[in-house]
mmCIF file of C-alpha atoms in Angstrom:
data_model
loop_
_atom_site.group_PDB
_atom_site.id
_atom_site.type_symbol
_atom_site.label_atom_id
_atom_site.label_comp_id
_atom_site.label_asym_id
_atom_site.label_seq_id
_atom_site.Cartn_x
_atom_site.Cartn_y
_atom_site.Cartn_z
ATOM 1 C CA SER Z 1 98.542 117.744 117.377
ATOM 2 C CA GLU Z 2 94.667 119.014 116.666
ATOM 3 C CA PRO Z 3 92.779 118.547 119.616
ATOM 4 C CA CYS Z 4 89.802 115.893 118.455
ATOM 5 C CA ASN Z 5 86.419 116.863 117.876
ATOM 6 C CA THR Z 6 84.129 115.734 120.494
ATOM 7 C CA THR Z 7 80.880 116.993 119.347
ATOM 8 C CA MET Z 8 78.220 114.900 118.410
ATOM 9 C CA GLY Z 9 74.741 114.965 117.076
ATOM 10 C CA ALA Z 10 71.426 114.397 118.772
ATOM 11 C CA TYR Z 11 71.299 110.516 117.786
ATOM 12 C CA LYS Z 12 74.775 109.787 118.697
ATOM 13 C CA PHE Z 13 74.262 111.464 121.862
ATOM 14 C CA MET Z 14 71.384 109.273 122.977
ATOM 15 C CA GLN Z 15 73.313 106.147 121.554
ATOM 16 C CA GLU Z 16 76.090 106.967 123.629
ATOM 17 C CA LEU Z 17 73.600 107.783 126.846
ATOM 18 C CA TYR Z 18 72.317 104.293 126.890
ATOM 19 C CA ARG Z 19 75.377 103.046 126.639
ATOM 20 C CA HIS Z 20 76.151 104.146 130.612
ATOM 21 C CA LYS Z 21 72.904 102.815 132.291
ATOM 22 C CA GLN Z 22 74.342 102.939 135.623
ATOM 23 C CA SER Z 23 75.205 106.999 134.833
ATOM 24 C CA ASP Z 24 73.189 109.133 137.659
ATOM 25 C CA VAL Z 25 70.923 110.338 134.436
ATOM 26 C CA MET Z 26 69.982 106.914 133.154
ATOM 27 C CA ARG Z 27 69.261 105.573 136.347
ATOM 28 C CA TYR Z 28 67.214 108.137 136.916
ATOM 29 C CA LEU Z 29 65.337 107.913 133.669
ATOM 30 C CA LEU Z 30 64.899 104.284 133.600
ATOM 31 C CA ARG Z 31 63.551 104.152 136.959
ATOM 32 C CA MET Z 32 60.487 106.450 135.944
ATOM 33 C CA ARG Z 33 59.987 104.981 132.988
ATOM 34 C CA CYS Z 34 59.588 101.996 134.501
ATOM 35 C CA TRP Z 35 57.442 103.023 136.873
ATOM 36 C CA GLU Z 36 55.042 104.812 133.926
ATOM 37 C CA TYR Z 37 55.397 101.140 131.735
ATOM 38 C CA ARG Z 38 54.194 99.285 134.669
ATOM 39 C CA GLN Z 39 51.178 101.335 135.311
ATOM 40 C CA THR Z 40 49.967 100.679 131.001
ATOM 41 C CA ASP Z 41 48.451 97.382 129.593
ATOM 42 C CA LYS Z 42 50.506 94.470 128.497
ATOM 43 C CA ILE Z 43 50.667 95.520 125.109
ATOM 44 C CA ILE Z 44 50.194 99.043 124.251
ATOM 45 C CA ARG Z 45 50.517 101.102 121.065
ATOM 46 C CA VAL Z 46 52.881 104.333 121.983
ATOM 47 C CA SER Z 47 52.647 107.537 119.561
ATOM 48 C CA ARG Z 48 56.754 107.664 119.329
ATOM 49 C CA PRO Z 49 59.599 105.130 119.890
ATOM 50 C CA SER Z 50 61.317 106.121 123.378
ATOM 51 C CA ARG Z 51 64.850 105.769 121.702
ATOM 52 C CA PRO Z 52 64.381 106.972 118.177
ATOM 53 C CA ASP Z 53 67.922 106.600 117.564
ATOM 54 C CA ARG Z 54 67.557 102.900 117.911
ATOM 55 C CA ALA Z 55 64.564 102.538 116.211
ATOM 56 C CA ARG Z 56 65.687 104.740 113.397
ATOM 57 C CA ARG Z 57 69.037 102.177 113.247
ATOM 58 C CA LEU Z 58 66.326 99.213 112.902
ATOM 59 C CA GLY Z 59 64.285 100.440 110.023
ATOM 60 C CA TYR Z 60 61.873 102.900 111.769
ATOM 61 C CA LYS Z 61 60.644 105.879 109.711
ATOM 62 C CA ALA Z 62 58.572 108.825 111.336
ATOM 63 C CA LYS Z 63 55.446 108.333 108.522
ATOM 64 C CA GLN Z 64 52.612 106.435 107.828
ATOM 65 C CA GLY Z 65 52.645 103.121 108.115
ATOM 66 C CA TYR Z 66 55.011 102.482 110.832
ATOM 67 C CA ALA Z 67 53.919 101.709 114.200
ATOM 68 C CA ILE Z 68 55.219 101.613 117.584
ATOM 69 C CA PHE Z 69 53.941 99.067 120.325
ATOM 70 C CA ARG Z 70 55.645 98.714 123.877
ATOM 71 C CA THR Z 71 55.200 95.364 125.685
ATOM 72 C CA ARG Z 72 56.306 93.661 129.068
ATOM 73 C CA VAL Z 73 57.312 89.889 129.379
ATOM 74 C CA ARG Z 74 58.036 88.337 132.934
ATOM 75 C CA ARG Z 75 62.012 87.898 133.328
ATOM 76 C CA GLY Z 76 63.611 84.326 134.406
ATOM 77 C CA GLY Z 77 63.485 80.965 133.034
ATOM 78 C CA ARG Z 78 61.141 78.335 131.630
ATOM 79 C CA LYS Z 79 59.172 76.763 134.649
ATOM 80 C CA ARG Z 80 57.527 73.106 132.700
ATOM 81 C CA PRO Z 81 53.924 73.605 133.023
ATOM 82 C CA VAL Z 82 53.390 70.233 134.398
ATOM 83 C CA PRO Z 83 50.488 69.620 137.219
ATOM 84 C CA LYS Z 84 52.371 69.164 140.470
ATOM 85 C CA GLY Z 85 55.666 68.305 138.797
ATOM 86 C CA ALA Z 86 54.698 65.359 137.678
ATOM 87 C CA THR Z 87 56.257 64.880 133.959
ATOM 88 C CA TYR Z 88 55.219 61.165 133.522
ATOM 89 C CA GLY Z 89 58.430 60.451 131.344
ATOM 90 C CA LYS Z 90 61.942 59.066 131.904
ATOM 91 C CA PRO Z 91 64.195 60.546 134.443
ATOM 92 C CA THR Z 92 66.167 62.319 131.779
ATOM 93 C CA ASN Z 93 63.279 64.275 130.922
ATOM 94 C CA GLU Z 94 62.049 64.970 134.792
ATOM 95 C CA GLY Z 95 63.197 68.395 135.328
ATOM 96 C CA VAL Z 96 60.616 71.269 136.054
ATOM 97 C CA ASN Z 97 62.012 74.318 137.788
ATOM 98 C CA GLN Z 98 66.139 75.186 136.360
ATOM 99 C CA LEU Z 99 64.991 75.154 132.667
ATOM 100 C CA LYS Z 100 66.109 77.744 130.383
ATOM 101 C CA ASN Z 101 63.887 78.782 127.104
ATOM 102 C CA GLN Z 102 65.119 78.167 123.786
ATOM 103 C CA ARG Z 103 64.012 81.298 122.341
ATOM 104 C CA SER Z 104 64.507 84.470 123.912
ATOM 105 C CA ILE Z 105 62.790 87.043 125.970
ATOM 106 C CA GLN Z 106 62.653 89.793 123.448
ATOM 107 C CA SER Z 107 61.801 87.123 120.695
ATOM 108 C CA THR Z 108 58.784 86.277 122.966
ATOM 109 C CA ALA Z 109 57.565 90.071 123.083
ATOM 110 C CA GLU Z 110 57.920 90.134 119.085
ATOM 111 C CA ASP Z 111 55.817 86.874 119.016
ATOM 112 C CA ARG Z 112 53.025 88.213 121.009
ATOM 113 C CA VAL Z 113 52.748 91.531 119.329
ATOM 114 C CA GLY Z 114 52.550 89.698 116.305
ATOM 115 C CA ARG Z 115 49.509 87.361 117.564
ATOM 116 C CA LYS Z 116 48.265 90.674 118.688
ATOM 117 C CA CYS Z 117 48.450 92.488 115.301
ATOM 118 C CA GLY Z 118 48.004 90.192 112.757
ATOM 119 C CA SER Z 119 47.781 92.104 109.561
ATOM 120 C CA LEU Z 120 50.752 94.129 110.581
ATOM 121 C CA ARG Z 121 54.305 92.723 109.786
ATOM 122 C CA VAL Z 122 57.042 92.863 112.884
ATOM 123 C CA LEU Z 123 60.048 94.783 111.781
ATOM 124 C CA SER Z 124 62.278 94.392 114.732
ATOM 125 C CA SER Z 125 62.425 95.521 118.387
ATOM 126 C CA TYR Z 126 64.730 96.740 121.130
ATOM 127 C CA TRP Z 127 64.774 97.054 124.957
ATOM 128 C CA VAL Z 128 63.276 100.281 126.651
ATOM 129 C CA GLY Z 129 63.793 99.358 130.857
ATOM 130 C CA GLU Z 130 63.460 96.209 132.829
ATOM 131 C CA ASP Z 131 62.905 96.005 136.395
ATOM 132 C CA SER Z 132 62.866 93.000 139.036
ATOM 133 C CA THR Z 133 59.897 91.521 137.204
ATOM 134 C CA TYR Z 134 59.734 92.323 133.997
ATOM 135 C CA LYS Z 135 61.269 93.349 130.454
ATOM 136 C CA PHE Z 136 60.198 96.069 128.451
ATOM 137 C CA TYR Z 137 60.502 95.958 124.559
ATOM 138 C CA GLU Z 138 59.180 98.136 122.044
ATOM 139 C CA VAL Z 139 58.285 96.590 118.686
ATOM 140 C CA ILE Z 140 58.339 98.157 115.431
ATOM 141 C CA CYS Z 141 55.046 97.154 113.261
ATOM 142 C CA VAL Z 142 54.835 98.025 109.645
ATOM 143 C CA ASP Z 143 51.397 97.905 107.576
ATOM 144 C CA PRO Z 144 51.956 96.226 104.192
ATOM 145 C CA ASN Z 145 48.365 97.242 102.816
ATOM 146 C CA HIS Z 146 49.464 100.631 103.528
ATOM 147 C CA ALA Z 147 49.887 102.996 100.078
ATOM 148 C CA ALA Z 148 53.220 104.562 101.756
ATOM 149 C CA ILE Z 149 54.622 101.394 102.261
ATOM 150 C CA ARG Z 150 53.825 99.594 99.314
ATOM 151 C CA ARG Z 151 55.249 102.949 97.088
ATOM 152 C CA ASP Z 152 58.402 102.753 99.117
ATOM 153 C CA PRO Z 153 61.361 100.745 97.333
ATOM 154 C CA ASN Z 154 63.179 100.442 100.885
ATOM 155 C CA ILE Z 155 60.478 98.866 102.889
ATOM 156 C CA ARG Z 156 58.124 97.174 100.075
ATOM 157 C CA TRP Z 157 59.834 93.885 100.450
ATOM 158 C CA ILE Z 158 57.960 93.358 103.847
ATOM 159 C CA CYS Z 159 54.943 93.212 101.628
ATOM 160 C CA LYS Z 160 55.424 89.799 100.233
ATOM 161 C CA ALA Z 161 53.527 86.767 101.264
ATOM 162 C CA THR Z 162 56.600 85.373 102.381
ATOM 163 C CA GLN Z 163 57.158 87.620 105.485
ATOM 164 C CA LYS Z 164 53.787 87.032 106.999
ATOM 165 C CA HIS Z 165 54.478 86.293 111.143
ATOM 166 C CA ARG Z 166 58.485 86.816 110.199
ATOM 167 C CA GLU Z 167 58.548 86.844 113.963
ATOM 168 C CA SER Z 168 57.303 83.236 114.598
ATOM 169 C CA ARG Z 169 59.622 81.841 112.063
ATOM 170 C CA GLY Z 170 62.747 83.071 112.915
ATOM 171 C CA LEU Z 171 63.507 85.789 110.540
ATOM 172 C CA THR Z 172 63.428 88.889 112.748
ATOM 173 C CA SER Z 173 66.964 89.874 114.297
ATOM 174 C CA ALA Z 174 65.597 88.783 117.567
ATOM 175 C CA THR Z 175 64.326 85.519 116.460
ATOM 176 C CA HIS Z 176 67.405 84.695 114.237
ATOM 177 C CA LYS Z 177 69.625 84.199 117.132
ATOM 178 C CA SER Z 178 68.121 81.360 118.468
ATOM 179 C CA ARG Z 179 67.973 79.078 115.238
ATOM 180 C CA GLY Z 180 71.729 78.085 115.450
ATOM 181 C CA LEU Z 181 73.100 79.531 112.334
ATOM 182 C CA GLY Z 182 76.558 81.126 111.768
ATOM 183 C CA HIS Z 183 77.918 80.016 115.248
ATOM 184 C CA GLY Z 184 81.043 77.876 113.949
ATOM 185 C CA HIS Z 185 81.944 74.600 113.299
ATOM 186 C CA THR Z 186 80.655 73.148 116.115
ATOM 187 C CA PHE Z 187 76.747 74.085 115.274
ATOM 188 C CA ARG Z 188 77.105 71.336 112.626
ATOM 189 C CA MET Z 189 73.211 70.699 113.248
ATOM 190 C CA THR Z 190 72.668 73.859 110.947
ATOM 191 C CA THR Z 191 74.881 73.169 108.178
ATOM 192 C CA GLY Z 192 73.333 73.852 105.078
ATOM 193 C CA GLY Z 193 70.737 76.610 106.080
ATOM 194 C CA SER Z 194 68.716 75.197 108.737
ATOM 195 C CA ARG Z 195 68.030 72.495 111.308
ATOM 196 C CA ARG Z 196 65.786 70.606 108.731
ATOM 197 C CA ALA Z 197 67.736 71.478 105.806
ATOM 198 C CA GLY Z 198 70.985 69.477 107.399
ATOM 199 C CA TRP Z 199 68.898 67.094 108.821
ATOM 200 C CA LYS Z 200 67.102 66.246 105.180
ATOM 201 C CA ARG Z 201 70.785 66.364 103.752
ATOM 202 C CA ARG Z 202 72.161 63.343 105.849
ATOM 203 C CA ASN Z 203 68.975 61.282 105.484
ATOM 204 C CA LEU Z 204 68.033 61.191 102.151
ATOM 205 C CA VAL Z 205 69.263 58.649 99.580
ATOM 206 C CA SER Z 206 69.622 59.992 96.474
ATOM 207 C CA LEU Z 207 70.205 57.248 93.672
ATOM 208 C CA ARG Z 208 70.365 57.974 90.458
ATOM 209 C CA ARG Z 209 68.685 56.118 87.861
ATOM 210 C CA ARG Z 210 70.214 54.413 84.819
ATOM 211 C CA ARG Z 211 67.705 55.075 81.713
#
């Protein structure tokens, strides 16, 4: 039988490298990169993606109109922001410490970059590292007013007004996961497109008028 061909391109090699994060190469690389990321600002624009293979799979192109921002978010669950743990409510809502956020840390990263760069559109984001305190993400942003974007038929859809702050409305890949869509029959509350659409369909009384 023919021997299998084990050659691969550069992007495929990088993809396989990130699948083995506990290898000596990746452990050293991520440790050095996380040290560098900790020294920079919370949100900073970078000249090129740290993971070009991942960025390109998510739609990034190395041309005018695209920008990469790196951000960090504190790890861990969500503590309820109340004074001295006093929630002033029913006992079922007394919890303060062992709460979990409804949205992922990655969606929080996209949200912060989207607020910081209000004139840009958030396309997607990807993980680049983490340490004991932070998770680091790079967010792909697109300038909807740039001529190179408006002329490109593959990306001009993001110039529509309906794509404004898509990261805040659950339209990006990371934020879409917390909407409960497409998770099977146990997620009945989102049947029909969204939580609000399901509620409206169940609670609206439609009576046919006889004319």
